[in-house]
Coordinates of C-alpha atoms and ligand atoms in Angstrom, one line a residue:
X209 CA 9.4 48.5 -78.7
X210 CA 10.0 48.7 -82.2
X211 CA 11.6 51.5 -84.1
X212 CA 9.0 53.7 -85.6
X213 CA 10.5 55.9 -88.0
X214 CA 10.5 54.9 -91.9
X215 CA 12.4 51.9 -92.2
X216 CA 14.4 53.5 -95.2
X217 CA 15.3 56.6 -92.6
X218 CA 15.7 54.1 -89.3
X219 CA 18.5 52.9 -91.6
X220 CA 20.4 55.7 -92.8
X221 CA 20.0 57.3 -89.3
X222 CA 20.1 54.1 -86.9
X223 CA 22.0 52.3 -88.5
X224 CA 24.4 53.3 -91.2
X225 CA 26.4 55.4 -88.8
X226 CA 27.4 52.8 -86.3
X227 CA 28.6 50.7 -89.3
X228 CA 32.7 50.7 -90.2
X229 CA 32.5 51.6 -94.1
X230 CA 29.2 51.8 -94.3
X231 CA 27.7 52.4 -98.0
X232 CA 23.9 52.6 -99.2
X233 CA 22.8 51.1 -101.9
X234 CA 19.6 50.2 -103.9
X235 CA 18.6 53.4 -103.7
X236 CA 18.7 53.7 -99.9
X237 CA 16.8 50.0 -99.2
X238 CA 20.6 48.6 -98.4
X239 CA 23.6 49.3 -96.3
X240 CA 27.0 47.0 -96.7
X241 CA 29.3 47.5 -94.6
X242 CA 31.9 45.4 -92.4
X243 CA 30.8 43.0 -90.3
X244 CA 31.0 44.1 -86.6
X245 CA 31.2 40.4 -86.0
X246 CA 33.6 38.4 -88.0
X247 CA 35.5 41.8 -89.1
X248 CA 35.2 41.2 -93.2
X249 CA 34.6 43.4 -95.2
X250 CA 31.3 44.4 -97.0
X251 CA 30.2 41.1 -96.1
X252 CA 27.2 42.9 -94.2
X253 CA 23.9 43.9 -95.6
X254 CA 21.5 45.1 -93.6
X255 CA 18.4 45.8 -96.1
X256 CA 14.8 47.1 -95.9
X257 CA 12.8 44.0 -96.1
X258 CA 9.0 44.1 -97.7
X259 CA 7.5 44.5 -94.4
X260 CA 8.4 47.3 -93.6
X261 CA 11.8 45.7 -91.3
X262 CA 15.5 45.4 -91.6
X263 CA 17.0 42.2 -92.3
X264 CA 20.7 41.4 -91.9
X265 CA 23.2 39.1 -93.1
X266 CA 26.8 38.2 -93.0
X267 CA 28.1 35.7 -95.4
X268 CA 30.1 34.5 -92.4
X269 CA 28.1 34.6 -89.5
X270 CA 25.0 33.3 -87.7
X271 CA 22.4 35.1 -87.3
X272 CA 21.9 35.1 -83.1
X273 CA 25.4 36.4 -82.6
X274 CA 25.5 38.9 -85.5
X275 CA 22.3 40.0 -84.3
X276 CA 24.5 40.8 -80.9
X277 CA 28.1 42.4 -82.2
X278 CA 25.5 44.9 -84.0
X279 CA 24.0 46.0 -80.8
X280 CA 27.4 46.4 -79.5
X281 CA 28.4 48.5 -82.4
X282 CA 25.8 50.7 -81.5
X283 CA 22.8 50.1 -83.5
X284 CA 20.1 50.7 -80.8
X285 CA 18.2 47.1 -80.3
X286 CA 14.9 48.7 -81.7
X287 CA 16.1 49.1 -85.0
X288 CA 17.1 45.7 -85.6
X289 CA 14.2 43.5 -83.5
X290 CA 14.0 39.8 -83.3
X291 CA 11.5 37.7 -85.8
X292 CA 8.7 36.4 -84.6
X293 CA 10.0 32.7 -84.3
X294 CA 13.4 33.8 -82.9
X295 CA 11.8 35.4 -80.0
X296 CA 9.6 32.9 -78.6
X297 CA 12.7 30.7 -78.4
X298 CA 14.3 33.7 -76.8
X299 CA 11.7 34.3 -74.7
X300 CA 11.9 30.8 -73.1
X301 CA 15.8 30.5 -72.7
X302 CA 15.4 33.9 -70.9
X303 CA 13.3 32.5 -68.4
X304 CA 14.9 29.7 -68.3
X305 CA 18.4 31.6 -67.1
X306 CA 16.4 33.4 -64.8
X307 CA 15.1 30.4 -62.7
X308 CA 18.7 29.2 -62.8
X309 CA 20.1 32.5 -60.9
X310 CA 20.9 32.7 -57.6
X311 CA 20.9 35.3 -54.9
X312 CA 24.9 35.1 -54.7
X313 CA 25.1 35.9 -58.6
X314 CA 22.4 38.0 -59.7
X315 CA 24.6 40.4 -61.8
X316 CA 25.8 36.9 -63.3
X317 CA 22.1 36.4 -63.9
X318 CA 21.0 39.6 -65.4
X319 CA 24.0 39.7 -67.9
X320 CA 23.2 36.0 -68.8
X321 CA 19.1 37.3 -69.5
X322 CA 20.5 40.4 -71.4
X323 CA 22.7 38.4 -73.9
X324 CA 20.1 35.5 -74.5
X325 CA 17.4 37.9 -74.9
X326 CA 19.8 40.0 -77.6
X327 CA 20.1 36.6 -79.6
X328 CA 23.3 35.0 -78.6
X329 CA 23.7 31.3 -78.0
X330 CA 27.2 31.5 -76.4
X331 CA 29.3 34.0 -74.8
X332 CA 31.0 37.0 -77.2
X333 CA 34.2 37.5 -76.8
X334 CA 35.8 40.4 -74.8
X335 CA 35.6 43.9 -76.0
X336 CA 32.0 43.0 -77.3
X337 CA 31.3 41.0 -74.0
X338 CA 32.5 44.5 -71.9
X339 CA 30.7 46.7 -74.8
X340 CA 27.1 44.1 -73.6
X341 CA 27.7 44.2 -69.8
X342 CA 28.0 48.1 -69.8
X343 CA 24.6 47.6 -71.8
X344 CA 23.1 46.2 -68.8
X345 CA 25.1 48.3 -65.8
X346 CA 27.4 44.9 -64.8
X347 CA 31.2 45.3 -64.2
X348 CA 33.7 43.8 -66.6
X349 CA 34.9 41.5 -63.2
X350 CA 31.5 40.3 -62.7
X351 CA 31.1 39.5 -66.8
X352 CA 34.2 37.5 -67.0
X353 CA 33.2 35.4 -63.9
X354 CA 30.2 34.9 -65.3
X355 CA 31.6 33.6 -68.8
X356 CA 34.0 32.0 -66.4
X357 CA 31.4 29.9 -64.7
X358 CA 30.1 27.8 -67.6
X359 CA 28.3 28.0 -70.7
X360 CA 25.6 30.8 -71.5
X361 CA 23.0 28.7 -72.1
X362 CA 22.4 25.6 -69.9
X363 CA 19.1 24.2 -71.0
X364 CA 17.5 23.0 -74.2
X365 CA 16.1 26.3 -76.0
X366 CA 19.1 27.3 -78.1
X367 CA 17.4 29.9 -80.4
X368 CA 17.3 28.8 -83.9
X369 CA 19.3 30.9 -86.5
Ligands
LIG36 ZN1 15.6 52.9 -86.2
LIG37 ZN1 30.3 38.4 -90.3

């Protein structure tokens, strides 16, 4: 479900404050701030697109993970939702993680749904893999075996950036 505030409020309020030196500009329509994900600075803008959504971008970083270190930061998912295109490709390496589970690792499993189905192709690394299994109520042992036991995604279905 999609944040329903003003998209000029959803982020100032949603977003902004989860951001490390976080500024607004263009009158409010734009945040820069440090990228949770590659750590530069003001090298993230998250903007109020025309349709009435937020947009980000990292001069450093693709898209699917960025998407990812945000939500770990703190911005609630809502606020920042997948494009159209994006999630059908989502939508289909989630289900395709899902047939691939096991009853011995189904912890393994749901972690592996969680991150595909936040946008990232390949594992994060630690604080922000910890920060994602909290997310989704599995231990920090039972997130590093997963990561341990092979590649996030195994099938065709990488979401396009
Ligand atoms: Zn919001
Ligand atoms: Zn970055």
């Amino acid at each position: 479900m999609a944040c329903t505030d003003p998209v000029r409020l959803c982020l100032d309020w949603h977003v902004r404050p989860h951001l490390a030196h976080a500024v607004l500009e263009e009158n409010g329509d734009r945040v820069r701030a440090r990228c949770p994900s590659c750590g530069t600075r003001r090298t993230l803008t998250v903007s109020a697109g025309k349709d009435a959504r937020l947009t980000w971008n990292c001069f450093q970083c693709e898209r699917p993970e960025l998407r990812g270190a945000l939500i770990a930061a703190g911005v609630p998912s809502r606020c920042i939702p997948l494009s159209r295109s994006d999630e059908r490709d989502v939508l289909a390496a989630v289900t395709a993680a899902a047939e691939q589970g096991t009853p011995a690792d189904r912890a393994q499993t749901l972690l592996r749904v969680y991150l595909i189905a936040l946008g990232y192709a390949r594992w994060p690394q630690g604080a922000e893999l910890e920060k994602l299994a909290g997310c989704c109520g599995v231990s920090r042992a039972q997130a590093y075996a997963a990561r341990k036991a092979g590649a996030l995604m195994t099938s065709p279905g990488t979401p396009s950036t």
